[in-house]
Structure formats: structure tokens, C-alpha cells
């Protein structure tokens, strides 16, 4: 008999990071299904492409960093990043867009900073911001949801057509028939029209907006599932959506012909995905409950500001990156009050 | 009914309590050899009163407390002292420590006992001394000498007496069994404690997973019509932590760095209450305790009444251990207990549970993954800390920041490590950081003391130098005076009329020299005062002296001139 000496506790909950990541992957399923229903096979192909390339980049990085490859590949964090990138970019973007995206996310935003747990910025959002700035044409080329083109789903490109569109380098003549602007783009580039006129005249808003609402609902569903499974807390998403809603309500109430209504703000674009799948990233976000609320408020406010007065129609990636920058600072000032202390500690400590 | 409050966080680990509650408390066998560590409590190790070869009786005091915070140790059975020296003891360090070893003779011959007929008539000091003499320490976990806690009413007002019956750690059922079988022992013990502390309220806090113990206690309280309130709290680890139980029952938080008595609360464990009862009513010192023997490597998982000093191996054998299956041996609970490598170590006063676990039961922790700051640890921390941040600071050796995040309020309950999805041994990191900070502090204290010593030495050298100078001056002056006197004598002998002209000149120059000296000194003083330098006191003294001298010289000259004219 040989007994071992170990530090307490001697038992632990069957709980693992890969389980957490698996739950996150499951929670993205509704959004994947919704995207496929409304926009065709593109998202699924992007997803497979993103997962393959992300795992490959992750394995190469781990090997170069002399880390156990299988042990870290199994934690699933690369897959989560890949899925989020794939579902955020236009479904029929050329293949190299998503590969560059995963490269940026895995190699630059994650491993160059020390790998899982050490990245100050959300890798998927670093990748998205880089793609948006570098390839604005490809990144804004969303196809229209089927409801705008025909009566049913069959009007969208078939699976093989989708593959051809994504992998061929020729001019995408095939998809020209399908491309259209997103609701936020329509609103951004509305010229002199009032919001109401845009709503009435543009089919993207008058007929197609429910496709985007449907996708947001799918993200929301996944998010609620994750809160229910205690993967993250409600603080950041709730604070972010509330802030966005309140801000847009205020401006909409003040001048309804110039500002978009609050439901559009939370119902289209990346709002729901950002609230539940990006702002909740524990690695790059604030860590205490109070900090998460502040983080969420910041993201919500920045999204509204950039969408309304900035030059990009959507703003989730920029808002998240800016708040990632502030997260350590927020952490220093949002320590909870510990048991037996009259007040919470403030500041970084050490220098006093 | 008392309202039940809540504490932050907490977890629900599998209880595993039922397996050791199938049978009543059983008497453990008398071992051939009893090993009694001199340090079984918080405070200083006890001082042995016996020597090798001495014959001792059951209950005889064999070591007495050293100083105030310490506890006596008694012979758990009759026999001969065979050895006094280092032995392996149950301690997280795994180091050996001084012990008294008794070879038992099997007679179980008691020494003379001194039960107290009516403790209420006895002076409280006497009663406390009696409890101290019985070597009673807290039986719940830390092992703090009980008489000190019971003497708190002297300088604290005790409002609430809380009897801790929560027993929140998985596996452990020693208190549960005691409450089921001997509720009246506990209640009499509580009465004695209450007599000493005179609290205005007595609460017994118990988790709702012990229905039989609750019933036994409730019936006994009702039967004896005692002013004790039994408060049933929800089962949530670590509700039995002293601070957490206080928060549950009173909503009061013990301020960081204070003891519960500072907020008018004293906590005692049920086992301690029963030990007090035995010491006072029967005169028996603390020589045995109830210990849970459990874990799937044991055939008989149940509670045993075992003598303090019984080696673990004897207890394991009694419980029918299957050593081939035993993978991990833990003293205490699975959350905060320490793992034992050597089963020859003895049962001590604080050993409430021994878990002989199989590999399936307590498998080695899987390799740690990186921390993703998921915050699950934060949600369960009963001290409302940020364990994820503390982990980064401990790992990065940023101890000042760890401190700023209240590292020292961590009670090491292990809830964070239990829920960590990355399997990070968080508590180990905190223990490391705490010990590093303590070492650093000790170093700093040492350095500060060394500096103080050095500065004191420097000051002494300067002072000595000055004194030497002073003495030299005094000697010179004395010599000069002596010479002057001799000269004067000689002069008066040789001629009664000294040269008045020369004398006058001398006096005049002496007066002017004194004046110049005085002027220089006062300038120096002024200078020093303006610049705020040290040692102005000394300069002032010098100036005052010079003033006197100058005045004297001036006087002498004036007088001389006056006489001349």
C-alpha cells in the first residue's frame, strides 16, 4: 500500500472546461439552424471551414509552443472561437475570409498572448474587426434572406452552388441575384429619408426584417440556455441589452424620424450574439458580477454610439474590443465587499 | 422562531454520510501503545510531567499547559511511559513532533476523579480551572483551548452562545451520532457553558440533513424545558464554518481580523459541550472522542469512541480495512481534511473523521487546465472573495495585490477548487501565497529589528563619544583650577601683592574670549534652528553654559577693575 499526499479538497465536482465549451457549442445550434433556414447553406459551410482551420492553427501553435496538443485541443475553446467567427461573417463570403479570420483569432489574438486564458481581447472579435477593416466589400456582402427573393427556401443556392460560390475565386456573378443590404446598412445609407419612409419603402425592413429577428431570437434562445446551465451569469447580457434598449428608446422618443426604434436595435445586427456569446467571454471581460454589469453597459452604449453616429452600420466588434481594454481597470474598481469588511476595496493595491 | 439568514456562495457536494450511520457508536479497541502528541491544540505545546518508566493511571495528567494558550494532556489508559520524543503526527506538514508514548497494561485503572457536585455553587474561576485541568479543546476542528473561550465574558459581553452542530463536511457523522445517542450530555454541557458566559440567547445551529439528531435534541430540550433554541439551517457547505454559521443564525458578520466575541458571540461545538459535561459532572478529563471511520476501503463504516492517542492503523483494522483498495487516507472531511501517508499516526483531540478512500471514490485530480476566469469560484466563495483574481495574483507572485483582494479572509474551505472546471488546485495556491506573505513579513520584521538595533548602537556610540569629551573637558578644567589654586597659593606665599596690571589683562582677555565663544555658539545655534537640524538641544545647553562662563568672566574682570580703581 502506498498512500499519496495531496492538498485538500479531496473531491471535486465533475465539471470541466471542455464541458463548458461543449455547452456553448450546443447553444449556438439554434442560430446556425436559423441562419441556414433564412440564408442558405453558406453558414454551415463557413462553420466547417472555420472549425477545420481553427483546429489546424491551434495544433500548429501548440506544437510550436511545445504544449500537449491533444490535451489542449480537447478543451474546445478553438472550436467556440471558430463557430462564432463563422456565424458572424456573411454566409457567402469567399473561403479565404474565414481562414484569415481564424488565423487572426487563434494565432494572433490567442496564442501570441499566451494561449487560452491569457488573451486580453476576444479572439473572434479581433478577427471580425480585422476582416471588416481589411475586406469591407466581402464583409458587407450579405445575401438576402429567402423571404425577399421568393416564396420558399428553394430559391436559395443549393449546397453545391454554395460551395462553388465560396470556393471559386471568380466574380460572384452567381450570388449577385441574392445579395442585399442588412437592415442596419439600409438605415445607415438611407439618404434623406426619415426612418418611417425607409421602413415603408425598403423591402429589407418592410418584409425581410423578420428573418433577422428570427436569427436574434435563436441567439437569445441559446443564451438563455447557457444562463440556465450556469455557464455564465445574466449580468453582462442583461446590462448590455438594457443599455442599448434604454438609449435607443430615449433617442427614438425624442426624434422618431431620425433614430431607429429600440426593437430594431436589439432585434437585428449582432446585438443578441454579442450579448450572450461575446460579452460573456470570461477571459476578456470583467470578472466580478458588478464588473460584468459595468462591462455590459459599456458595450451597449458603445454599440449605440457607433451605430448611430459612427461610419459602420454595426459595432459589436469595436464595442467589445474597447471594453476588453477597460476590463482590467473595471476589475480593480469592482471588487465585491468581502465577508467581515465594512467596505469593498478599491484600486489595484500594492502601491498604497 | 429565529429567522435564518444566508451566506454568500456555498456548494452541495455529495454527502456520503449515510454509509457511516448504519450502526450505533462502537467502542474502539484498547491499543497496546498510545501515542500522545504534546501539541494537539492551537497554542504552545504542553510540557510533560512524566518521565520514561513512570507508571500512569487512566485519566492522570501527564503534560501540563505551557503558558496561557495551551492545553493539558492526560493518560487515556493506565500503563507505563515507554518513550518521550519525536513521532509522526497528524499534521499537514507531515513532520514529526514530540509525543509521549504509553505502553498500556490493559487494566484501565482510573486515577482518582474529582467530579463537581453542584457547579453552580462553585466560583467561576474554580470551574474554569477545572475545565482547563481536564485538557478540553475545541473538538470541531481547530482545537482552540476551551477554557480561554469560556473566560471571554470577563472582557466581552456575550450576547449569543452558538452551539455548532452543523457538521457540514461530507462523510463526517461524529457529531450527528453524538447528538442522536447522547443529547442530554450535550445539553448539560451547554448549560455549564451558559452558566459561565451568561449569554442572553442560546442557539444550536444544525443542518437539515440530520433529522434524527434534530429530533433527539428537540425532545431533550423540551423534556428539560431549557431556554435553548434549535435552529435548523439548510444543508449547504460550509454552513458549519464558524463565521458562516454566525452569519446564518444572526446575519452578523465577524469583522475581518476580529474574533466572534468582539461582536458578542461565542461558538462551541457539540462535541466540546459533551466533553465539558464529562469533565464537570463526572470529573473525567478529555481522553477519548467520537471519530467517524468511513470510506469504501473499510468493511465497517461507522462511528467509534476511541481513546486519544490510538494509532490510525488500530482503528482501520478494527473497521476491517482492505488495504489493497485503500488509495487515499484522509483525516477530517474531504473538503478540508489533510491526507495522511503514514497510518501509524495517532488519533488526536481534533480528529473527527478518518476516510479510507478507494481510488474510484477520491481519484487523483486530472491535470489542471488554464484558468478562463469563468467565475464559478466567485459564485460559491463563502467569504465573497474573487478566487479567480487571487489565483492570478498568487501564481504571478503579486502578493501585495492578493492582499488587497483580501487573501487573508480566505477560510480555505475548498468550495472554489471543488467547482473549478479547469481542475486548478486553488486552495493550494492560496496557502502558498499566504505562507509567502507571512515569510516576507517575518523577514521585514527581522530587518526592521536589525535596523533598530543598528541605529540604537550608532546613537550609543555618539553618546559615549560626547560623554567622553565632556569628561575630558571636566578633567582639564579641574586640573586648570587646581593649578590656578596652587599657583595662587604659591603666589600668596611668595608675594602678597601680585602684579595687578597683568592680572587685570588676563581677566580682560578671558572675558573677551568667553564672549567670542558665546557669540560663535549662539550663531551656530541660530543656524541650526533655522535649518531645523538635529541636536539643537545640545547646542542650547552649550550656549547656556557659555553664557554663564562669559558672565562669570565679565564679572571677575569688572570686579577686578572696580577693585583697582
Tab-separated table of C-alpha atoms in Angstrom, chain A residues 53-79 81 101-124 126 283, chain B residues 370:
chain	number	residue	atom	x	y	z
A	53	UNK	CA	-8.772	25.740	-39.996
A	54	UNK	CA	-9.047	26.796	-36.338
A	55	UNK	CA	-8.134	23.314	-35.107
A	56	UNK	CA	-5.235	23.205	-37.539
A	57	UNK	CA	-3.910	26.596	-36.448
A	58	UNK	CA	-4.397	25.668	-32.803
A	59	UNK	CA	-2.488	22.411	-33.238
A	60	UNK	CA	0.386	24.147	-35.024
A	61	UNK	CA	0.599	26.822	-32.343
A	62	UNK	CA	0.538	24.269	-29.531
A	63	UNK	CA	3.256	22.324	-31.244
A	64	UNK	CA	5.410	25.382	-31.692
A	65	UNK	CA	4.838	26.313	-28.070
A	66	UNK	CA	5.683	22.743	-27.028
A	67	UNK	CA	2.376	22.175	-25.264
A	68	UNK	CA	0.486	18.859	-25.166
A	69	UNK	CA	-1.571	19.120	-28.348
A	70	UNK	CA	-4.443	16.731	-27.700
A	71	UNK	CA	-4.907	17.881	-24.118
A	72	UNK	CA	-5.478	21.463	-25.217
A	73	UNK	CA	-7.316	20.681	-28.450
A	74	UNK	CA	-9.860	18.820	-26.386
A	75	UNK	CA	-10.793	21.889	-24.341
A	76	UNK	CA	-12.870	23.088	-27.281
A	77	UNK	CA	-12.016	26.744	-26.952
A	78	UNK	CA	-10.708	26.939	-30.522
A	79	UNK	CA	-13.958	25.458	-31.800
A	81	UNK	CA	-13.987	30.848	-31.479
A	101	UNK	CA	-10.298	35.212	-39.614
A	102	UNK	CA	-9.460	32.029	-37.747
A	103	UNK	CA	-5.756	32.635	-38.280
A	104	UNK	CA	-6.063	36.070	-36.717
A	105	UNK	CA	-8.162	34.774	-33.856
A	106	UNK	CA	-6.178	31.665	-32.974
A	107	UNK	CA	-2.618	32.639	-33.807
A	108	UNK	CA	-2.510	36.365	-33.215
A	109	UNK	CA	-5.243	37.129	-30.698
A	110	UNK	CA	-4.855	33.948	-28.661
A	111	UNK	CA	-1.535	32.158	-28.845
A	112	UNK	CA	0.727	35.159	-29.247
A	113	UNK	CA	-0.722	36.392	-25.969
A	114	UNK	CA	-0.074	33.106	-24.161
A	115	UNK	CA	-2.926	30.855	-25.170
A	116	UNK	CA	-6.246	30.076	-23.549
A	117	UNK	CA	-6.984	32.232	-20.552
A	118	UNK	CA	-4.349	34.846	-21.286
A	119	UNK	CA	-5.814	36.731	-24.228
A	120	UNK	CA	-6.824	40.289	-23.329
A	121	UNK	CA	-9.139	40.569	-26.340
A	122	UNK	CA	-11.902	38.326	-27.530
A	123	UNK	CA	-10.244	36.395	-30.397
A	124	UNK	CA	-13.376	36.160	-32.527
A	126	UNK	CA	-10.297	40.695	-33.099
A	283	UNK	CA	-11.340	35.597	-20.317
B	370	UNK	CA	-5.719	27.157	-17.883
